mmCIF file with all atom_site columns, C-alpha atoms in Angstrom:
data_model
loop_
_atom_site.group_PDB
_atom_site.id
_atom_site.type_symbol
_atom_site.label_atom_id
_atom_site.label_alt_id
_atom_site.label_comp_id
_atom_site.label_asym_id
_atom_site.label_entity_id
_atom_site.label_seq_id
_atom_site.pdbx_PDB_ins_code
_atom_site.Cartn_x
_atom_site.Cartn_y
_atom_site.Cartn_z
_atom_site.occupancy
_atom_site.B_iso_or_equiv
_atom_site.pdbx_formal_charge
_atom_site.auth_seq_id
_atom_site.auth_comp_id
_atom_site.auth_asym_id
_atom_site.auth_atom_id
_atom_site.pdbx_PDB_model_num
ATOM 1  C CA . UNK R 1 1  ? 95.850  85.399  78.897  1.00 0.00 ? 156 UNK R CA 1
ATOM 2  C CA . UNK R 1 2  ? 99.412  86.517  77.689  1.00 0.00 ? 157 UNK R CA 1
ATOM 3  C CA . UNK R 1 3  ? 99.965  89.850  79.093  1.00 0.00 ? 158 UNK R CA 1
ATOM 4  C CA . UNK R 1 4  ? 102.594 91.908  77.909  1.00 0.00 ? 159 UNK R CA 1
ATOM 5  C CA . UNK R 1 5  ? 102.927 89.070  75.164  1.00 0.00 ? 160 UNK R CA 1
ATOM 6  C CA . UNK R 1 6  ? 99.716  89.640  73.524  1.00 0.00 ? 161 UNK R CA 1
ATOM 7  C CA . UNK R 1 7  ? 99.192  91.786  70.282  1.00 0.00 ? 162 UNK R CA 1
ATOM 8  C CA . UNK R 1 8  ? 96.695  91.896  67.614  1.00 0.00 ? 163 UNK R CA 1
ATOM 9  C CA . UNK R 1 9  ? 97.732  93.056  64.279  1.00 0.00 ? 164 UNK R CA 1
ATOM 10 C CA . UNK R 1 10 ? 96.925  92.571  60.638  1.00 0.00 ? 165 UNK R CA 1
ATOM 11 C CA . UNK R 1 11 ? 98.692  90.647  58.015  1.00 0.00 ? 166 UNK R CA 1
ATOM 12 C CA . UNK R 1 12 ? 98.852  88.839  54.735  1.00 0.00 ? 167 UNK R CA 1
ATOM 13 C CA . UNK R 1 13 ? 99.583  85.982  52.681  1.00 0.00 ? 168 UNK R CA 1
ATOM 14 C CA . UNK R 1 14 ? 102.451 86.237  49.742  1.00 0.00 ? 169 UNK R CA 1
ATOM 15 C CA . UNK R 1 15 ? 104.979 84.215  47.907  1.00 0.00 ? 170 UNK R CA 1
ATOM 16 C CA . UNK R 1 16 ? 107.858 86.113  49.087  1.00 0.00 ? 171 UNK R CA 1
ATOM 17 C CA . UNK R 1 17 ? 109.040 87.307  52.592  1.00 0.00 ? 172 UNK R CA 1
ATOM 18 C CA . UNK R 1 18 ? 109.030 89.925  54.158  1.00 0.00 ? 173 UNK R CA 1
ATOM 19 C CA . UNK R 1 19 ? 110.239 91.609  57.436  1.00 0.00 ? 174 UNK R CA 1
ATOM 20 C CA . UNK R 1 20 ? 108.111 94.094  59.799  1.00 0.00 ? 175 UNK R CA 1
ATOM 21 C CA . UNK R 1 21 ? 109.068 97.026  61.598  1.00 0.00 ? 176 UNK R CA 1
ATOM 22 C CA . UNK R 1 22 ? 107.837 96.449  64.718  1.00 0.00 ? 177 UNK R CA 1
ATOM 23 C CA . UNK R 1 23 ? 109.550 99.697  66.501  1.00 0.00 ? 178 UNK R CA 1
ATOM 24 C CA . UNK R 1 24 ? 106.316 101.968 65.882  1.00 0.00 ? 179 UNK R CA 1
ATOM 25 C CA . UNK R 1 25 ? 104.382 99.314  68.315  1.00 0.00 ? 180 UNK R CA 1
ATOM 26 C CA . UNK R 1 26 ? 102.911 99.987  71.502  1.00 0.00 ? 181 UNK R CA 1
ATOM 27 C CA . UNK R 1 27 ? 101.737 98.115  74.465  1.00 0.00 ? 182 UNK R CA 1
ATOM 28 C CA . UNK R 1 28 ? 99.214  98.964  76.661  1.00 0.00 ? 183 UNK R CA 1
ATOM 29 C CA . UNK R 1 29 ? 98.804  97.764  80.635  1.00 0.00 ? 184 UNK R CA 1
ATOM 30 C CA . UNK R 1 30 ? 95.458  97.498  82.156  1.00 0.00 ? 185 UNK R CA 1
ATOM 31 C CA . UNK R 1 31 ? 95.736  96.493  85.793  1.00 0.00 ? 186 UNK R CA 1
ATOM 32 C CA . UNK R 1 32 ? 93.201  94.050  86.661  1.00 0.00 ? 187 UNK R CA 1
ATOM 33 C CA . UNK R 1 33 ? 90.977  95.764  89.811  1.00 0.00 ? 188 UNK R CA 1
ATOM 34 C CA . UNK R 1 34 ? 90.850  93.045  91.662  1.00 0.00 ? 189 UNK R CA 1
ATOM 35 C CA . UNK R 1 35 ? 94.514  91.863  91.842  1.00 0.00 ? 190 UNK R CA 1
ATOM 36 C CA . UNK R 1 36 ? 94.699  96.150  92.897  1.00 0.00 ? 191 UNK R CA 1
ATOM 37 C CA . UNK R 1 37 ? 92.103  95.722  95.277  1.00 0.00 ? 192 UNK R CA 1
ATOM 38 C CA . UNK R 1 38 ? 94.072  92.397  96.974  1.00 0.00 ? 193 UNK R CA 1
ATOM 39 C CA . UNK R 1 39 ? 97.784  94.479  96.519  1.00 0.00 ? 194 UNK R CA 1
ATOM 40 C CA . UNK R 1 40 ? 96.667  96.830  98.128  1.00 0.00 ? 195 UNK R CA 1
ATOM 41 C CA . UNK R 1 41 ? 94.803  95.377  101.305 1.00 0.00 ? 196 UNK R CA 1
ATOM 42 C CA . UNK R 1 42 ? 98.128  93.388  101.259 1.00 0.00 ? 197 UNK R CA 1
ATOM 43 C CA . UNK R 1 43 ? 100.205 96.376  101.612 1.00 0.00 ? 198 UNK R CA 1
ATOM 44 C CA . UNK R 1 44 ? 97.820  97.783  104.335 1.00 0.00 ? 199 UNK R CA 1
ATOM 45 C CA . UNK R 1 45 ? 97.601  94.980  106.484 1.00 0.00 ? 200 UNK R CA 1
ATOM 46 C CA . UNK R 1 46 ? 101.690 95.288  106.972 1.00 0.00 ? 201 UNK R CA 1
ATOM 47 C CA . UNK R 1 47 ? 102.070 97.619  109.797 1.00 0.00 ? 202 UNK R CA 1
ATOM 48 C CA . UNK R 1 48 ? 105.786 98.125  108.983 1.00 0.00 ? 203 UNK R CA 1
ATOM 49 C CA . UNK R 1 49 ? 105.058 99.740  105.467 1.00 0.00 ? 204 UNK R CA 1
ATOM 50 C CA . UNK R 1 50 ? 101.604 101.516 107.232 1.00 0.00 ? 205 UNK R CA 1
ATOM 51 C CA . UNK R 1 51 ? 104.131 103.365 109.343 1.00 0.00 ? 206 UNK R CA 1
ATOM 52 C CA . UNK R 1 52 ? 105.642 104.491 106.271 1.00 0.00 ? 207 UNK R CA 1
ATOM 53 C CA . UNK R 1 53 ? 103.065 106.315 105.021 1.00 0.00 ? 208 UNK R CA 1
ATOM 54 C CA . UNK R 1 54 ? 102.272 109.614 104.764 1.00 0.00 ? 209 UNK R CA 1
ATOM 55 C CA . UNK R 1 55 ? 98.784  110.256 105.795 1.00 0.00 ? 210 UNK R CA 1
ATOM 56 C CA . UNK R 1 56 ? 96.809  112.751 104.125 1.00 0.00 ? 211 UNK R CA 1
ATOM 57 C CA . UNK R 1 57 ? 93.099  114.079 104.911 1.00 0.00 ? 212 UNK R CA 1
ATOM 58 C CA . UNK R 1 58 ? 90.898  112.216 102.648 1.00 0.00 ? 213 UNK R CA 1
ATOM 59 C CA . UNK R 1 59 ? 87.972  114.981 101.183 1.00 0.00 ? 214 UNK R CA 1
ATOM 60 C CA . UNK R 1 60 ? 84.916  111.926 100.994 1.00 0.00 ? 215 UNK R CA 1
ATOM 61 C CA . UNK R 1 61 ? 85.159  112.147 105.126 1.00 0.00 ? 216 UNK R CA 1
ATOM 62 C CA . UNK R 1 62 ? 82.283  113.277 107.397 1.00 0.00 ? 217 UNK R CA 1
ATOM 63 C CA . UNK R 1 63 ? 82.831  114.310 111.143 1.00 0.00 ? 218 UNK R CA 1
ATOM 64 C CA . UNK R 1 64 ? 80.126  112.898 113.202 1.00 0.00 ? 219 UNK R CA 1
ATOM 65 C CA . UNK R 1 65 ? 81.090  114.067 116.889 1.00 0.00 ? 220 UNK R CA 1
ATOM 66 C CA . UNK R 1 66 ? 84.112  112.127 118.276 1.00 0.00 ? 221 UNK R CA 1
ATOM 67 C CA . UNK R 1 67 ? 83.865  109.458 114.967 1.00 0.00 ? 222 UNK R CA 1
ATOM 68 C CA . UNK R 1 68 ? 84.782  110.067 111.067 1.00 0.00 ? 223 UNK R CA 1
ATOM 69 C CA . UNK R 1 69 ? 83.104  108.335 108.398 1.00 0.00 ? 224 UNK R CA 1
ATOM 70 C CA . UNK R 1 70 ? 84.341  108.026 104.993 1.00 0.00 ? 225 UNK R CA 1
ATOM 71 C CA . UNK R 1 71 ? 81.400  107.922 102.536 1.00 0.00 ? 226 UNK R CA 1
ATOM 72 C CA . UNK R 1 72 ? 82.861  105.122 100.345 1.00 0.00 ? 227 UNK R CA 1
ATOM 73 C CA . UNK R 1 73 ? 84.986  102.119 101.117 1.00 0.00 ? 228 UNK R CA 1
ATOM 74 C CA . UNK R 1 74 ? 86.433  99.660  98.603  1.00 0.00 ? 229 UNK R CA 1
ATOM 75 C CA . UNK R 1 75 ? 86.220  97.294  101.916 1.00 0.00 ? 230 UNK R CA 1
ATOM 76 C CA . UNK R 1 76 ? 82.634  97.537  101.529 1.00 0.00 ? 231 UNK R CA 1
ATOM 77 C CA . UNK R 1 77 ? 80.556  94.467  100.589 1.00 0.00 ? 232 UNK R CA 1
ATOM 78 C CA . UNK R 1 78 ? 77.356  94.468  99.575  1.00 0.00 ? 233 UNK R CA 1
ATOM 79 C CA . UNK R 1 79 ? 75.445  91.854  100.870 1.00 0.00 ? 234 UNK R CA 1
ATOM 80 C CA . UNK R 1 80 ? 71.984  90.105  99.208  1.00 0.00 ? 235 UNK R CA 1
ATOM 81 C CA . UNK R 1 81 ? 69.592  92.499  100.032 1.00 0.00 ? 236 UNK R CA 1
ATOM 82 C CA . UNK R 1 82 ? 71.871  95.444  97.950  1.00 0.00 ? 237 UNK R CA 1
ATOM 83 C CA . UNK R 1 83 ? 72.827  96.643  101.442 1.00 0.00 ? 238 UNK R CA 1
ATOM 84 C CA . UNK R 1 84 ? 77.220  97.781  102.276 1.00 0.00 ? 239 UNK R CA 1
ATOM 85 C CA . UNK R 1 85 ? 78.717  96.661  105.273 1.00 0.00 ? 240 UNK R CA 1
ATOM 86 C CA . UNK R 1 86 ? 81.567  98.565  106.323 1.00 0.00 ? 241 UNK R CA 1
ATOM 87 C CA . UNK R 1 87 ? 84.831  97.053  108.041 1.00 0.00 ? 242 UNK R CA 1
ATOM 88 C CA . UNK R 1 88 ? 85.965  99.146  110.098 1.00 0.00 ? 243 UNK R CA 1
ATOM 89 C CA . UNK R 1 89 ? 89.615  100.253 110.302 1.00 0.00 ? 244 UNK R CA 1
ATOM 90 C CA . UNK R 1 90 ? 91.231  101.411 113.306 1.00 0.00 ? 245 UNK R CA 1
ATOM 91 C CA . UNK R 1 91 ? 94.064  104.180 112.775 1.00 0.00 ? 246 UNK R CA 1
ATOM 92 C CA . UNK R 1 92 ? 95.637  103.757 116.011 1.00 0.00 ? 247 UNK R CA 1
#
């Protein structure tokens, strides 16, 4: 709950103070998937950065006549039965 403010360390009582060197410490940034997931749909849904992008061939893909089908999604959502649905996104 305190981000870059969080730290764990060990420690001990005395009588007399003392100061810690706190230069060989090192924090650590996990991105939370979800907030990813969100910042990134964000980012897509904004034509003017889409046209900024540079596209390249994704390897998952397969051709199926005129349509490509990516084999994973992360707009997929599974539904109760265990079964994706797939949103479809238009490249036009």
């Amino acid at each position: 709950p305190f981000g870059l403010s969080a730290s764990v360390g060990m420690g001990r009582f005395s009588t007399c103070n003392t100061s810690e060197d706190y230069a060989s410490l090192k924090k650590y940034v996990q991105v939370d998937m979800e907030w990813a997931t969100n910042l990134i749909k964000l980012l897509e849904s904004d034509l003017s950065i889409v046209r900024q992008l540079k596209v390249k061939l994704n390897q998952g893909i397969m051709i199926n006549g005129s349509r490509v089908k990516l084999n994973y999604s992360t707009d997929s959502v599974n539904d109760k039965q265990g079964e994706q649905n797939y949103v479809s996104t238009s490249i036009n």
